[in-house]
Structures are given as structure tokens and as C-alpha cells.
Coordinates of C-alpha atoms and ligand atoms in Angstrom, one line a residue:
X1 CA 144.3 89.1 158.1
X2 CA 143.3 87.1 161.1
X3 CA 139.6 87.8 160.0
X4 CA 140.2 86.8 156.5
X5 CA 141.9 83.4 158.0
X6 CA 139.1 82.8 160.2
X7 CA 136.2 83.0 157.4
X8 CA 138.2 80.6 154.9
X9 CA 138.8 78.2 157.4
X10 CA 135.2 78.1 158.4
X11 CA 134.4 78.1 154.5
X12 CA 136.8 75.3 154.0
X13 CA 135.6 73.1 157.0
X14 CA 132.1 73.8 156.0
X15 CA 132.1 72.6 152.5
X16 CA 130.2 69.0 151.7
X17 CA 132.2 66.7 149.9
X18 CA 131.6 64.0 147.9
X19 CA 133.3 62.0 150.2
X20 CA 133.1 63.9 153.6
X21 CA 130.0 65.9 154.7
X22 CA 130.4 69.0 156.8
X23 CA 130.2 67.9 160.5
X24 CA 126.6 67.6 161.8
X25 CA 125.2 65.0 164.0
X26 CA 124.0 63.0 161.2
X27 CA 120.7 62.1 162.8
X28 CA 117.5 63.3 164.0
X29 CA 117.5 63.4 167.3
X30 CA 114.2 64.4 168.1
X31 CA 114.1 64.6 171.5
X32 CA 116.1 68.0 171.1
X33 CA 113.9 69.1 168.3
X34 CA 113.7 73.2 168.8
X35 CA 110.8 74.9 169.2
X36 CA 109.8 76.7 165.9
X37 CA 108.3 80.0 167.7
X38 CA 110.1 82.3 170.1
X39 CA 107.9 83.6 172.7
X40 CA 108.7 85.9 175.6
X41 CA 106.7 85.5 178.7
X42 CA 104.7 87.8 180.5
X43 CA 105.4 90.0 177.1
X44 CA 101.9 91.8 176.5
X45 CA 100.2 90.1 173.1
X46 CA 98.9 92.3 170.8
X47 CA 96.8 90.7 168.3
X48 CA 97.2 92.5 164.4
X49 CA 94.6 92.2 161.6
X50 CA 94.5 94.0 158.4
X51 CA 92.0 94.1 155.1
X52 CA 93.1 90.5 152.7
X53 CA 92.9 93.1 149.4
X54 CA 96.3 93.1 147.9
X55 CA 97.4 95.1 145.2
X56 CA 98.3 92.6 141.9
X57 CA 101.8 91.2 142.2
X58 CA 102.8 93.4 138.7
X59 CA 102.6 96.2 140.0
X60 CA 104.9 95.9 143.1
X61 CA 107.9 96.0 140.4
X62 CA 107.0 99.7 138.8
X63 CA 109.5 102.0 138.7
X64 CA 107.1 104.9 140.4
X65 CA 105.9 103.0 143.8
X66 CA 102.1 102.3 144.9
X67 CA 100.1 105.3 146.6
X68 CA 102.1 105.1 149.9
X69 CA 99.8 103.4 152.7
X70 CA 100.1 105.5 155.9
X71 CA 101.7 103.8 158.8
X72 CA 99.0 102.2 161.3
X73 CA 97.9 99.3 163.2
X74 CA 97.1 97.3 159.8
X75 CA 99.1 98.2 157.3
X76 CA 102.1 97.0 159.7
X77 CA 99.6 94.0 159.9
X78 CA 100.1 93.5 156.5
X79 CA 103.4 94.0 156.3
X80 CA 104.1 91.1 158.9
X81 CA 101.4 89.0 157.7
X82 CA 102.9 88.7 153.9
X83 CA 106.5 88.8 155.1
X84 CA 107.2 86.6 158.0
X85 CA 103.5 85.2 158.5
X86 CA 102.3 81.6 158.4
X87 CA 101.1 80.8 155.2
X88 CA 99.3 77.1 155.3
X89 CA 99.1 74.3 158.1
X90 CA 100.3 70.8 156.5
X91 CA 99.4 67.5 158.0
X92 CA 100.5 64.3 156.9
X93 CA 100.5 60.8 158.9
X94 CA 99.0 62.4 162.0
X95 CA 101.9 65.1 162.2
X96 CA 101.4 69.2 161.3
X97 CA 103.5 71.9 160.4
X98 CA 103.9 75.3 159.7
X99 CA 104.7 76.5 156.3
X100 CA 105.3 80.8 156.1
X101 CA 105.9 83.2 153.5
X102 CA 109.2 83.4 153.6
X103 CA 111.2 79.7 152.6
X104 CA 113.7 78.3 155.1
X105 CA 116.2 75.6 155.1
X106 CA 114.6 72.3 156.4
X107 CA 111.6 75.1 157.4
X108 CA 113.1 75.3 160.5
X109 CA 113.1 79.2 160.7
X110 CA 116.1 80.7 162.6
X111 CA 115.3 84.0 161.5
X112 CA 113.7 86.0 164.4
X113 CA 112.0 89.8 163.8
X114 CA 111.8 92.6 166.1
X115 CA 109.8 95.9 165.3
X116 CA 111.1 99.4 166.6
X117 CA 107.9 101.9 165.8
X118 CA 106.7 105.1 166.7
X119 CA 103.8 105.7 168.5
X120 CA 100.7 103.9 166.6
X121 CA 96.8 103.6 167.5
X122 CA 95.7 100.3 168.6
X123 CA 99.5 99.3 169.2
X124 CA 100.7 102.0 171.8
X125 CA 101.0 105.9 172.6
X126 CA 104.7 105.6 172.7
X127 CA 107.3 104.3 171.0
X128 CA 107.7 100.5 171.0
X129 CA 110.1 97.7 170.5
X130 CA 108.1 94.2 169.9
X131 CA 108.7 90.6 168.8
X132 CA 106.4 89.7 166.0
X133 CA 105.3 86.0 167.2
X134 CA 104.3 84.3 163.5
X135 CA 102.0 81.4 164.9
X136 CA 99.9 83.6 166.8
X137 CA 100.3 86.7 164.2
X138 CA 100.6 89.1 166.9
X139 CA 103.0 91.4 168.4
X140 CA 105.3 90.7 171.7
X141 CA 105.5 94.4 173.3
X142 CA 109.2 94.0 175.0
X143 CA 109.6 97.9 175.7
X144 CA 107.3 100.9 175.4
X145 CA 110.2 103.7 175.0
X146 CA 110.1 107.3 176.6
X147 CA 111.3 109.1 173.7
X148 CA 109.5 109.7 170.9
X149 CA 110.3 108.2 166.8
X150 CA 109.8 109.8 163.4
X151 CA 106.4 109.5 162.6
X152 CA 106.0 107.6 159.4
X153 CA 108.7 105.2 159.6
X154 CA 109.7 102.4 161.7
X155 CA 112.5 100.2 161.9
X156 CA 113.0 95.9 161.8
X157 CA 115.9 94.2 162.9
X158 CA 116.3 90.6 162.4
X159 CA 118.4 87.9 164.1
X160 CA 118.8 84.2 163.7
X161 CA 118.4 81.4 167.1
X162 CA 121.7 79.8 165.3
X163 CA 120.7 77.0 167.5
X164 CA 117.9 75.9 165.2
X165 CA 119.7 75.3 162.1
X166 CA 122.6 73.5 164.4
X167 CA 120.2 70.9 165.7
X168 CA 119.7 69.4 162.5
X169 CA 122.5 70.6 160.0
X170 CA 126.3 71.1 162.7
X171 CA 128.5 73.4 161.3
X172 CA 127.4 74.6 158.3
X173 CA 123.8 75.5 159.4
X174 CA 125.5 79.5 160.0
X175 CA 125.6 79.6 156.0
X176 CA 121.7 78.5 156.2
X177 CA 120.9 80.9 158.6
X178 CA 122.3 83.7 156.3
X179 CA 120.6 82.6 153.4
X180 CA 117.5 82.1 155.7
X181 CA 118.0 85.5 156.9
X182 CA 118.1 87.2 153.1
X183 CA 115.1 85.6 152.4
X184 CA 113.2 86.9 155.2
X185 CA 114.5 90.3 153.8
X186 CA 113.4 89.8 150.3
X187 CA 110.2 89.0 151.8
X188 CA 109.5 92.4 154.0
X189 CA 111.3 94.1 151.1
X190 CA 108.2 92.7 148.7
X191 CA 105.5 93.2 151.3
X192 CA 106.8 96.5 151.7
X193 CA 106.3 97.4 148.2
X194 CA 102.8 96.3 148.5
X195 CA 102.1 99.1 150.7
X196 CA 104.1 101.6 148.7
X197 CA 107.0 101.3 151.5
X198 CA 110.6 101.6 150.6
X199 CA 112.6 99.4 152.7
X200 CA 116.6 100.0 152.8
X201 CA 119.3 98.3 154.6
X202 CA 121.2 100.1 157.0
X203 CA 125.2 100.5 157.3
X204 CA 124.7 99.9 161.3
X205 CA 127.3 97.7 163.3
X206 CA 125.7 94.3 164.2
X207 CA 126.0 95.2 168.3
X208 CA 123.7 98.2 167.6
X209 CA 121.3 95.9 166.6
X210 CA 121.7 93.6 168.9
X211 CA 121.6 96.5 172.0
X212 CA 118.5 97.8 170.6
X213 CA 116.8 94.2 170.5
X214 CA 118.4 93.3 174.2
X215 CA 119.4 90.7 172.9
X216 CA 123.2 91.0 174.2
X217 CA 121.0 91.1 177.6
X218 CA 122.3 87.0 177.4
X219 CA 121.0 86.5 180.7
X220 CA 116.9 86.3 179.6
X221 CA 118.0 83.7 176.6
X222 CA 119.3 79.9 177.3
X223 CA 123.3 80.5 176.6
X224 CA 122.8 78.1 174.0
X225 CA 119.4 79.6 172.1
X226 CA 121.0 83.0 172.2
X227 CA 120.3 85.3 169.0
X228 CA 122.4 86.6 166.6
X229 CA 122.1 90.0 165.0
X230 CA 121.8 90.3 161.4
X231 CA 119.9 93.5 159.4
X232 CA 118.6 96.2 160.1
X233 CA 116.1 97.5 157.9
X234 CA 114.7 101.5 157.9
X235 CA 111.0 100.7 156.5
X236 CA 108.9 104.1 155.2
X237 CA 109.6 107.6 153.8
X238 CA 112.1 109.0 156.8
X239 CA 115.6 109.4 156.9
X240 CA 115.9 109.0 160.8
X241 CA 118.8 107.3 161.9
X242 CA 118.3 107.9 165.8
X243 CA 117.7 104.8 167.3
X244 CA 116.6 104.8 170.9
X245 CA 118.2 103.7 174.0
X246 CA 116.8 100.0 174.9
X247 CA 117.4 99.5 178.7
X248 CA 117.0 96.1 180.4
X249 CA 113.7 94.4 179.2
X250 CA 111.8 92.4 181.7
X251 CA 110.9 89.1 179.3
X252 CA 113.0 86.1 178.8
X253 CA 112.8 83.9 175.8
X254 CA 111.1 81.1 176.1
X255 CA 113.4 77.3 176.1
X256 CA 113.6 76.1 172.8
X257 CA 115.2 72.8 173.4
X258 CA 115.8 71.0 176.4
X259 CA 119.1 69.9 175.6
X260 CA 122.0 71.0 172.7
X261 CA 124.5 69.6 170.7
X262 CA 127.6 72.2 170.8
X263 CA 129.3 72.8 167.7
X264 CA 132.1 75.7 168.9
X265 CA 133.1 76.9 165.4
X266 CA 129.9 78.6 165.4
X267 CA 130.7 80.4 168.3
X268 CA 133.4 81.5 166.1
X269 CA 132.0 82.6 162.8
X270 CA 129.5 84.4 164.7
X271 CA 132.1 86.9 166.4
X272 CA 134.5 86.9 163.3
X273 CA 131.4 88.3 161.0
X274 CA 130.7 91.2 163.8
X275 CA 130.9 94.9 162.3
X276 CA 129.2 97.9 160.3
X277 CA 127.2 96.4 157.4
X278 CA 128.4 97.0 154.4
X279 CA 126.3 99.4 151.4
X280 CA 126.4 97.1 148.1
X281 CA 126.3 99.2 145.0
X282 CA 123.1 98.6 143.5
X283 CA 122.4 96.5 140.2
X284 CA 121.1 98.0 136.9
X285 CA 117.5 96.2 137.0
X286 CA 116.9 96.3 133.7
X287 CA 113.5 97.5 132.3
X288 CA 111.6 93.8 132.9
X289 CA 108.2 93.8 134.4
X290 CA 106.9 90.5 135.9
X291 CA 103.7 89.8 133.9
X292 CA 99.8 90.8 134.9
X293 CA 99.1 88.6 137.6
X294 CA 97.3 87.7 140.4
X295 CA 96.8 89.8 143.6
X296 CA 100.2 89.8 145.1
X297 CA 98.9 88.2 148.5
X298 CA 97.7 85.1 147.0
X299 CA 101.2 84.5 145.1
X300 CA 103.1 84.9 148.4
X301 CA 100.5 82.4 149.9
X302 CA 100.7 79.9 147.5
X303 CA 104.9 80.0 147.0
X304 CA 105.9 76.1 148.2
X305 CA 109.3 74.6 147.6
X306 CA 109.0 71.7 145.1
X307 CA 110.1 68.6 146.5
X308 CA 109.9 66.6 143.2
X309 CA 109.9 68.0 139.7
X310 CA 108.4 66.4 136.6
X311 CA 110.6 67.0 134.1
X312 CA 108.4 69.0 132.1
X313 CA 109.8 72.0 129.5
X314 CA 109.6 75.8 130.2
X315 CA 109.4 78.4 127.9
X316 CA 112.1 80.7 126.8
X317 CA 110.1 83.5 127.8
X318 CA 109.7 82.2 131.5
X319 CA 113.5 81.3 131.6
X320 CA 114.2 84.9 131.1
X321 CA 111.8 86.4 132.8
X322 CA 113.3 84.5 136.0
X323 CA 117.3 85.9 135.1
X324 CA 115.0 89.0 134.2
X325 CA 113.0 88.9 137.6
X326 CA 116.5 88.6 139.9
X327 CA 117.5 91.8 139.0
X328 CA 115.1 93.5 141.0
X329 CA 116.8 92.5 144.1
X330 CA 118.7 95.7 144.0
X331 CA 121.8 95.2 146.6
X332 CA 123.1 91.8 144.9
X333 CA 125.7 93.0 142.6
X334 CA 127.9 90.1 143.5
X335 CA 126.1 87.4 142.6
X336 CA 126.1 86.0 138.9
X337 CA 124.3 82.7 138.1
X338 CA 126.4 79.0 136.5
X339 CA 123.2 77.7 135.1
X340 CA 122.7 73.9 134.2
X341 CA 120.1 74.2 131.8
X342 CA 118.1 70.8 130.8
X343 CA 114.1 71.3 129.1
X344 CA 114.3 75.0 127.9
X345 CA 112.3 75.6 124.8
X346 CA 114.5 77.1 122.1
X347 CA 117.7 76.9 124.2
X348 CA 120.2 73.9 123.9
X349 CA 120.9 71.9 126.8
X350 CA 124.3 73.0 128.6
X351 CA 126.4 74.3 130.6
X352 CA 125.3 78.6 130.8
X353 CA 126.6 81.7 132.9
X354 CA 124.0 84.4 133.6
X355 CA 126.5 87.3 134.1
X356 CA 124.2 89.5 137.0
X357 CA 126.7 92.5 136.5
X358 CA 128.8 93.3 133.7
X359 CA 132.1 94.4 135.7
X360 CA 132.9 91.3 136.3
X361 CA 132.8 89.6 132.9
X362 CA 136.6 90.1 132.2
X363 CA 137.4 88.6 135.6
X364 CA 134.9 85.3 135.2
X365 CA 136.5 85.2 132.4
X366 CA 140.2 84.9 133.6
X367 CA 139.1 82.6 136.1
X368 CA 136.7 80.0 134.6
X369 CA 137.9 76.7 132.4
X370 CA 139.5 78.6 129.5
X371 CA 138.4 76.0 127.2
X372 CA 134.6 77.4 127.5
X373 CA 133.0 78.5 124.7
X374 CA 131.6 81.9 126.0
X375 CA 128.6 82.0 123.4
X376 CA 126.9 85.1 124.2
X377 CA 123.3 83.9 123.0
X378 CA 120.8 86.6 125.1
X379 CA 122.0 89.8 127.1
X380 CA 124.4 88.8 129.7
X381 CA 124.2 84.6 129.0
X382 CA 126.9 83.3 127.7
X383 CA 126.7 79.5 126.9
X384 CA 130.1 77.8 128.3
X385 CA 129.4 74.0 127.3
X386 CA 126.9 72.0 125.3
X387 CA 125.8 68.9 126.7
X388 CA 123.3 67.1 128.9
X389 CA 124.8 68.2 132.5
X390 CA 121.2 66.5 134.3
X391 CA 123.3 64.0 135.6
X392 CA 126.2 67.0 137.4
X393 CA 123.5 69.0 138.4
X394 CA 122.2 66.1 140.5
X395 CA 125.7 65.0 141.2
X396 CA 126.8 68.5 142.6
X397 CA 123.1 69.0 144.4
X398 CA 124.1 66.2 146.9
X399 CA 122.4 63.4 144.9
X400 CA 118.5 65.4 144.9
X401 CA 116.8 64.7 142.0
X402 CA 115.0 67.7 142.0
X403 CA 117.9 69.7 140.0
X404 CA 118.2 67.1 137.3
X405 CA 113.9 67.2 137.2
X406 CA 113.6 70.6 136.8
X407 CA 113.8 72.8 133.8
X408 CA 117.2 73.7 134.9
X409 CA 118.9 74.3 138.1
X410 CA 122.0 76.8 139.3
X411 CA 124.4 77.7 141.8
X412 CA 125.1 81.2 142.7
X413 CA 128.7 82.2 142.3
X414 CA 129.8 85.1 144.3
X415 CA 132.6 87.8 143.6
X416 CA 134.4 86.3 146.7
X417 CA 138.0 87.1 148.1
X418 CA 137.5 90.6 146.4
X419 CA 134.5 91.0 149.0
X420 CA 136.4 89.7 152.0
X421 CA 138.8 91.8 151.6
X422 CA 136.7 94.7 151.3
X423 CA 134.1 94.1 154.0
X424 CA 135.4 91.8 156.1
X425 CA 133.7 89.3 157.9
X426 CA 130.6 91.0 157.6
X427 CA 131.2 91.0 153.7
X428 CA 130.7 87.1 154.3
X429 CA 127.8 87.2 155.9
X430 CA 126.1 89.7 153.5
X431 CA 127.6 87.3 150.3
X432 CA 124.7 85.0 151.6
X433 CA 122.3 88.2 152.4
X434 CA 122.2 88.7 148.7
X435 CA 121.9 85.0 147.9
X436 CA 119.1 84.8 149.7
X437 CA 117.2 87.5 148.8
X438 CA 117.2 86.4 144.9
X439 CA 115.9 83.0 146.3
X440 CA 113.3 84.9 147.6
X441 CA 112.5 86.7 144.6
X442 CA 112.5 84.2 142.3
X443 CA 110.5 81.8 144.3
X444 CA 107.8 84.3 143.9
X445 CA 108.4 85.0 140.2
X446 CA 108.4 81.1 139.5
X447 CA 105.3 81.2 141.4
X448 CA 103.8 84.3 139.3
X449 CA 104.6 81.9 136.1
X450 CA 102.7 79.1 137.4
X451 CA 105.8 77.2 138.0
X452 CA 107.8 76.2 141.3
X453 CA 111.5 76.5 142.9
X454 CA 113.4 75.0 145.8
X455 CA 116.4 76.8 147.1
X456 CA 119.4 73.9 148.0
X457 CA 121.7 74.5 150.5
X458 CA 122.7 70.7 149.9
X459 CA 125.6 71.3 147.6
X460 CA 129.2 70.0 146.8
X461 CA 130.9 73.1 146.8
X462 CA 134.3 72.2 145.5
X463 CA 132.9 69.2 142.7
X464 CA 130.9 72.3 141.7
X465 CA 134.2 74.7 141.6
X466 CA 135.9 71.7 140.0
X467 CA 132.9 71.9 137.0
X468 CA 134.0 75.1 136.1
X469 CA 137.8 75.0 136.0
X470 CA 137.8 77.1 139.6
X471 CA 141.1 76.8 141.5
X472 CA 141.2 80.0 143.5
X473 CA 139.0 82.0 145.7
X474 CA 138.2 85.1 143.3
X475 CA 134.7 83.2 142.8
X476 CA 132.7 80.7 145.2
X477 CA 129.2 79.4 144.5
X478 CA 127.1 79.7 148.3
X479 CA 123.5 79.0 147.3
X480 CA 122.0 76.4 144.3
X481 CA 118.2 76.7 143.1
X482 CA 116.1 74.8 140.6
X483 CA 113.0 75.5 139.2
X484 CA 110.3 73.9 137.2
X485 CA 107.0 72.4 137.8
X486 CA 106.3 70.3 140.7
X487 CA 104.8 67.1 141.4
X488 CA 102.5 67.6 144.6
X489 CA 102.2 65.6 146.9
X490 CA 98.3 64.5 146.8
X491 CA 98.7 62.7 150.3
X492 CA 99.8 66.1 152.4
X493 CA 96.5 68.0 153.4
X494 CA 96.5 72.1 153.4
X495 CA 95.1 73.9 156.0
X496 CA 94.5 77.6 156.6
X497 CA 97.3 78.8 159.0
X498 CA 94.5 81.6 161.0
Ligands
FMN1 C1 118.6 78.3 152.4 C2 117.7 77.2 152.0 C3 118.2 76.0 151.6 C4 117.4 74.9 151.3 N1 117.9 73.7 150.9 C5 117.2 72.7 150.4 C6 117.7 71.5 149.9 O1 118.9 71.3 149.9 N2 116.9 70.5 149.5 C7 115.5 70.7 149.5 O2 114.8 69.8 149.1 N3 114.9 71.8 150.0 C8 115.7 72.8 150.4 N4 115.2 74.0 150.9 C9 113.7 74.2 150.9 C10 113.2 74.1 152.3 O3 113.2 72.8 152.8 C11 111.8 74.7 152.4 O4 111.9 76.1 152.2 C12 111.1 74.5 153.7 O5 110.8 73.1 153.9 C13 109.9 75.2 153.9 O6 109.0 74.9 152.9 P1 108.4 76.1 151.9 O7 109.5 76.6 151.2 O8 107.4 75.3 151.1 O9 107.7 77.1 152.8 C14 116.0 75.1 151.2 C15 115.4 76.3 151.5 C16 116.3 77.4 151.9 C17 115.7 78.7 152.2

């Protein structure tokens, strides 16, 4: 009950409102500005490279897999390079960045990825744990273990550097770093499939992951750039579940800041969302098939978040094949879309509900604004209100225009007490797993259809709730998304990243 306590009280405290933000700084201060790229010195650096030929983005969604690649030197180059990779160099003003395949919030990347393999040519004779360092596309070896692995399948464990997210966004940058983190998930999971890999999470407890990383070895990180575990991830054919022993690595982290700005709630969401993860019962995907497309490598290159839309129409056909294209994250049964919809062709403006998963129908039902109209116009979309709602969805998207430009825009309301209870704090955490992970997919989907997404972390939760007649906690929206087409910005040059 304490648990339960805990995560509502950081929900609560966390929530913007119209009138009060959740606490940050509320300023750039740039002179803390974290370092976007862990590095561990005196960590051997192991260069990876791989063939660019990838297999067209189609056919990654087939029911039977693609011919499965054998597990070497570059395939796992491939793997990293299309997941967690960069994907263009911007410059603007005389400033760069880094853009990679996987979005972030406010691209400052918390998520961290280690690699636990077997023996593999060009990489080691033994069994290895690494850091896969993004900006140099390489791998950090960290331990070279005596045991041996299954040979065939390795392992990834990811973690977030909390402090990254907290520098710019205070308390509530732990909810970004979820969603962060399901997004870098959705993105192995699809670079996995490109190599005919099947990726699954595992139901390991989150001190597992972090003994096998060392990274509960606090004394090699700064106490405040400390990482926090978060999946665990069984990549290839195997069903090994004997992890080896990680003794006392010899690298410390690099600094990432020279200074920090405490915020000690996160300290506590952290240890209240500790424990075994929990195994989501999978979704019924449905028999949709993204489109023929383009090689698969050059849509995960070219996905950008819009940061203006031009108010142009989609078709009806693209609007469902996006509802259509989220149901191929499998493990994100709890998640059901409210949908402002505003330049659909064929569909009236209003105020829709994509139901993800039937068994909860009866429930949104009890618990959303009885006087909805629950119009059932497509399988599993109901339309609750007619009306122009461009001006709510920018309202309830903390005043950004992009959710009123685009064709529509949604938050993603999550089966929520019901999973606390179950899971626990960990439950919490993987709410915004799932979230994530559709943001992933449907950033690439969007992208498939020639059209463009942004994920928005910026909401008001409660003004949202308020929308839809929510007074309880059986339902609580924890990521919004819009999509449509995107105004780019002509003055920003693109670089290659390698
Ligand atoms: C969890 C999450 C929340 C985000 N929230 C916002 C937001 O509120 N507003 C916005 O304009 N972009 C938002 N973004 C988009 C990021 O700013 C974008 O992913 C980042 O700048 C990197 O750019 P890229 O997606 O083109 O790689 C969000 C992205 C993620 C993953």
C-alpha cells in the first residue's frame, strides 16, 4: 500500500497544470548542460560496421520472420546501428547536434545500452559485456567473462542517466525517461526483425540488471549521473536465462556535468518502481500489413519529429493504417488511444476513442463522460463527440501548435490503478514502456506513409482527464502524439552522422 501511495503521489506532484507546472528549474542553465554520450575510460573501443542493404520495411511485419541472420560481428552492427545509432548531424546558427534512430524527449537521450554476448569473431573469444557508445558507433568492452553463453543469442539491458532528463525538465523528467526508454525498445525490437531476430522482454528483477551492468558498482559513476536499470531484453533463437556473474569492472563513467540540480523525489520513484518486470499479455495484432515500402534502413534514417505541421488532410486509409500499425507492438495491452481528430478525409471532426483491446470497453465505458455518444464507426473506434476540438488538443498539449496542425493528435490512456495494483511499482514504470514503444512504431509507420509524428510529453494531464469526464484513477493518459505532415525547416542543414 505504501508502494501504491508512493507512485500516486509522485503521479500527482508530477502532473502540469494549467496553472502550475511540475517543478523544474525553469531555465536553461547551460553551463550544466549533460554530456549526450557516456563513455568509460580506458574501456577498449571496438569499432562495428555492417553491409547498408536492408530488407524493405513491409516485410519486418510478416507473420513468418525473415531468414534468420546468424549472430556475428555485423549483424550485431546492424542491429545497433538501426536501433540506437546516430542517424543525421544537424547544424543550425553555428551550433550541431545529434539526431538517432530512436526519438527522445528534448533529444537529450537518457537511455544507456549495454550488450551481454557470447563469444563472437572480430569482437572477442569469450563472453563479453560492452557499452555500445552511439557517436562513435562502436563497442565499450567493460568485461570479457570466463564462462561461456549460448551461442546464438545475446542479451541488452538498458538504463536511463536520470540525470539528463532532470537537467532540463525537474521532476517529471522520470516519466520521460520511461517513455525514452520504450522507445529505445521499439527500436531494437524493429531492428531486430530486420535480421529475422526475435527480441522478448524478460520477467527479471531490475537489480539483476543492474548487477550484470555494474552499474550498482556506484563508486565508478558521479553519485549524481548514476544509471538506472530498466529492460532486459533476450535477442535471438535461445531460451537461456543464465546470466553470468559480473565482478567489479575496471572503467568509470565519464562526468557528464560539472554541476547538478537535485530534485530528491526522483531518488524516490526510482527505488519505489524496483522489482521483477512484469509479462503483459500480448495484443491481438490484427491481420494489417504496413504497405510496400522502402528498404527499412532508410525509413528509420529519415524518421524526424515534426516541429511544425501544415495543416494539410490525411487519408482515411493512412489514419487506419496508423491505429492498424500500433498493434504490432505486441506487450501494450493497456494502452487505448482518446483521439482528437481535425483533417481526416471521410471522417468528421471530433472527439474519438481507438479501443487497443476489447476487455476494456465495458470499463471505458463506465468511466468516461456518460453523455458520449459511443458511435462505433470502424473496428474498435468509437466516436464520443462531434466538433472542432483543434483548439483542446492545443490547449491540453501545453499551448504547442503542432497537435491543433496536424491531422489529428492523441493521448494515450492507460488501464491504470488496475495495473498498480497488479504489478506494483514496476507496473508504473512499464505503463510508460508500452507508451513508448507505440511512439516508436508509429513514428516509423507515419514515416512509411510519407507523413511525420512528434511524441509530447508536454501535456495537461488532469485538463485532459477533465475532457473526458475522468474523476478516478481506473484510466490516466501518460504520453500524447500528433501526426501529419511537417513543415521543414529549410534553414537547419543535414549532415551524415559517420
Ligand atoms: C517521450 C518524448 C516526449 C516528447 N515531447 C515533445 C514535446 O512535448 N514537444 C515537442 O515538440 N517534441 C517532443 N518530443 C520530440 C523530441 O523533442 C524529439 O524526439 C527530439 O528532439 C529528437 O528529435 P528526433 O525525434 O527528430 O530524432 C518528444 C519525444 C519523446 C520521445
Amino acid at each position: 500500500m505504501k508502494t501504491i501511495a508512493t507512485l500516486l503521489d509522485y503521479h500527482d506532484r508530477t502532473k502540469h497544470r494549467r496553472a502550475r507546472y511540475a517543478a523544474s528549474l525553469g531555465y536553461m542553465d547551460w553551463a550544466t548542460q549533460p554530456d549526450p554520450f557516456r563513455r568509460y575510460k580506458g574501456a577498449t573501443l571496438i569499432p562495428l560496421t555492417h553491409s547498408e542493404a536492408t530488407p524493405p520495411y513491409h516485410l519486418l511485419f510478416q507473420k513468418d520472420p525473415l531468414p534468420t541472420a546468424p549472430l556475428c560481428y555485423e549483424s550485431l552492427s546492424q542491429l545497433l546501428r538501426y536501433s540506437l545509432g546516430l542517424a543525421a548531424i544537424k547544424s543550425h546558427g553555428g551550433s550541431s547536434w545529434a539526431l538517432r534512430c530512436n526519438a527522445s524527449s528534448g533529444n537529450l537521450h537518457p537511455t544507456e545500452c549495454y550488450v551481454i554476448a557470447p563469444s563472437i569473431e572480430g569482437i572477442s573469444d569469450h563472453a563479453t559485456l560492452s557499452h555500445y557508445a552511439p557517436r562513435e558507433h562502436a563497442l565499450e568492452l567493460l568485461h570479457t567473462y570466463d564462462s561461456s553463453l549460448e551461442e546464438g543469442t545475446f542479451f541488452i539491458a538498458l538504463s536511463s542517466v536520470v540525470w539528463r532528463e532532470a537537467w532540463k525538465y525537474g521532476e517529471r523528467c522520470w516519466r520521460y525517461c520511461q517513455l525514452d526508454a520504450g522507445h529505445a525498445y521499439q527500436s531494437i525490437n524493429i531492428a531486430a526483425s530486420m535480421l529475422g531476430w526475435k527480441c522478448e522482454l524478460l520477467n527479471v528483477d531490475s537489480t539483476k540488471i543492474a548487477s550484470l551492468c555494474g552499474l550498482d558498482q556506484v563508486e565508478r559513476f558521479d553519485p549524481n549521473e548514476t544509471e538506472s536499470p530498466d529492460l532486459l531484453i533476450r535477442i535471438g533463437a535461445g531460451t537461456s536465462l543464465t546470466l553470468p556473474h559480473t565482478p567489479k569492472i575496471s572503467y568509470d563513467a565519464n562526468r557528464l556535468s560539472p554541476a547538478h540540480h537535485l530534485w530528491p523525489v526522483l531518488e524516490v520513484i526510482a527505488d519505489a518502481t524496483k522489482g521483477i518486470y512484469p509479462k503483459i499479455p500480448p495484443l491481438k495484432r490484427g491481420n494489417y500489413l504496413p504497405a510496400p515500402s522502402k528498404s527499412s534502413g532508410e525509413i528509420i534514417l529519415k524518421r524526424r519529429s515534426a516541429q511544425m505541421m501544415d495543416g494539410s488532410t490525411i487519408t482515411q486509409e493512412q489514419f487506419r493504417s496508423l491505429l492498424s500499425a500500433s498493434l504490432l507492438c505486441e506487450n501494450t495491452s493497456n494502452v487505448h488511444f482518446v483521439l482528437f481528430v481535425h483533417r481526416v478525409e471521410g471522417l468528421g471532426k471530433g472527439l474519438y476513442l481507438y479501443v487497443r483491446d476489447k476487455k476494456d470497453l465495458i470499463s471505458l465505458q463506465q468511466t468516461l463522460d456518460e453523455t458520449f455518444t459511443w458511435k462505433e464507426c470502424d473496428e474498435g473506434l468509437y466516436l464520443l463527440r462531434e466538433g472542432d476540438f483543434r483548439g483542446a488538443a492545443q490547449m491540453v498539449s501545453c499551448n504547442q501548435e503542432i497537435a491543433k496542425e496536424g491531422a489529428f493528435s492523441f493521448g494515450m490512456l492507460c488501464t491504470f490503478s488496475s495495473a498498480l495494483e497488479i504489478h506494483g511499482g514496476i507496473g508504473y514504470k512499464n505503463l510508460y514502456h508500452q507508451c513508448g514503444m507505440i511512439g516508436q512504431m508509429l513514428y516509423l509507420e507515419a514515416t512509411s506513409l510519407h507523413l511525420s509524428a512528434t511524441g509530447i510529453g508536454c501535456f495537461l494531464d488532469d485538463e485532459f482527464h477533465a475532457l473526458l469526464g475522468i474523476r478516478d484513477q481506473r484510466y490516466q493518459s501518460l504520453y500524447h502524439f500528433t501526426i501529419g505532415r511537417a513543415i521543414v525547416d529549410t534553414r537547419i542543414t543535414t549532415l551524415p552522422p559517420y
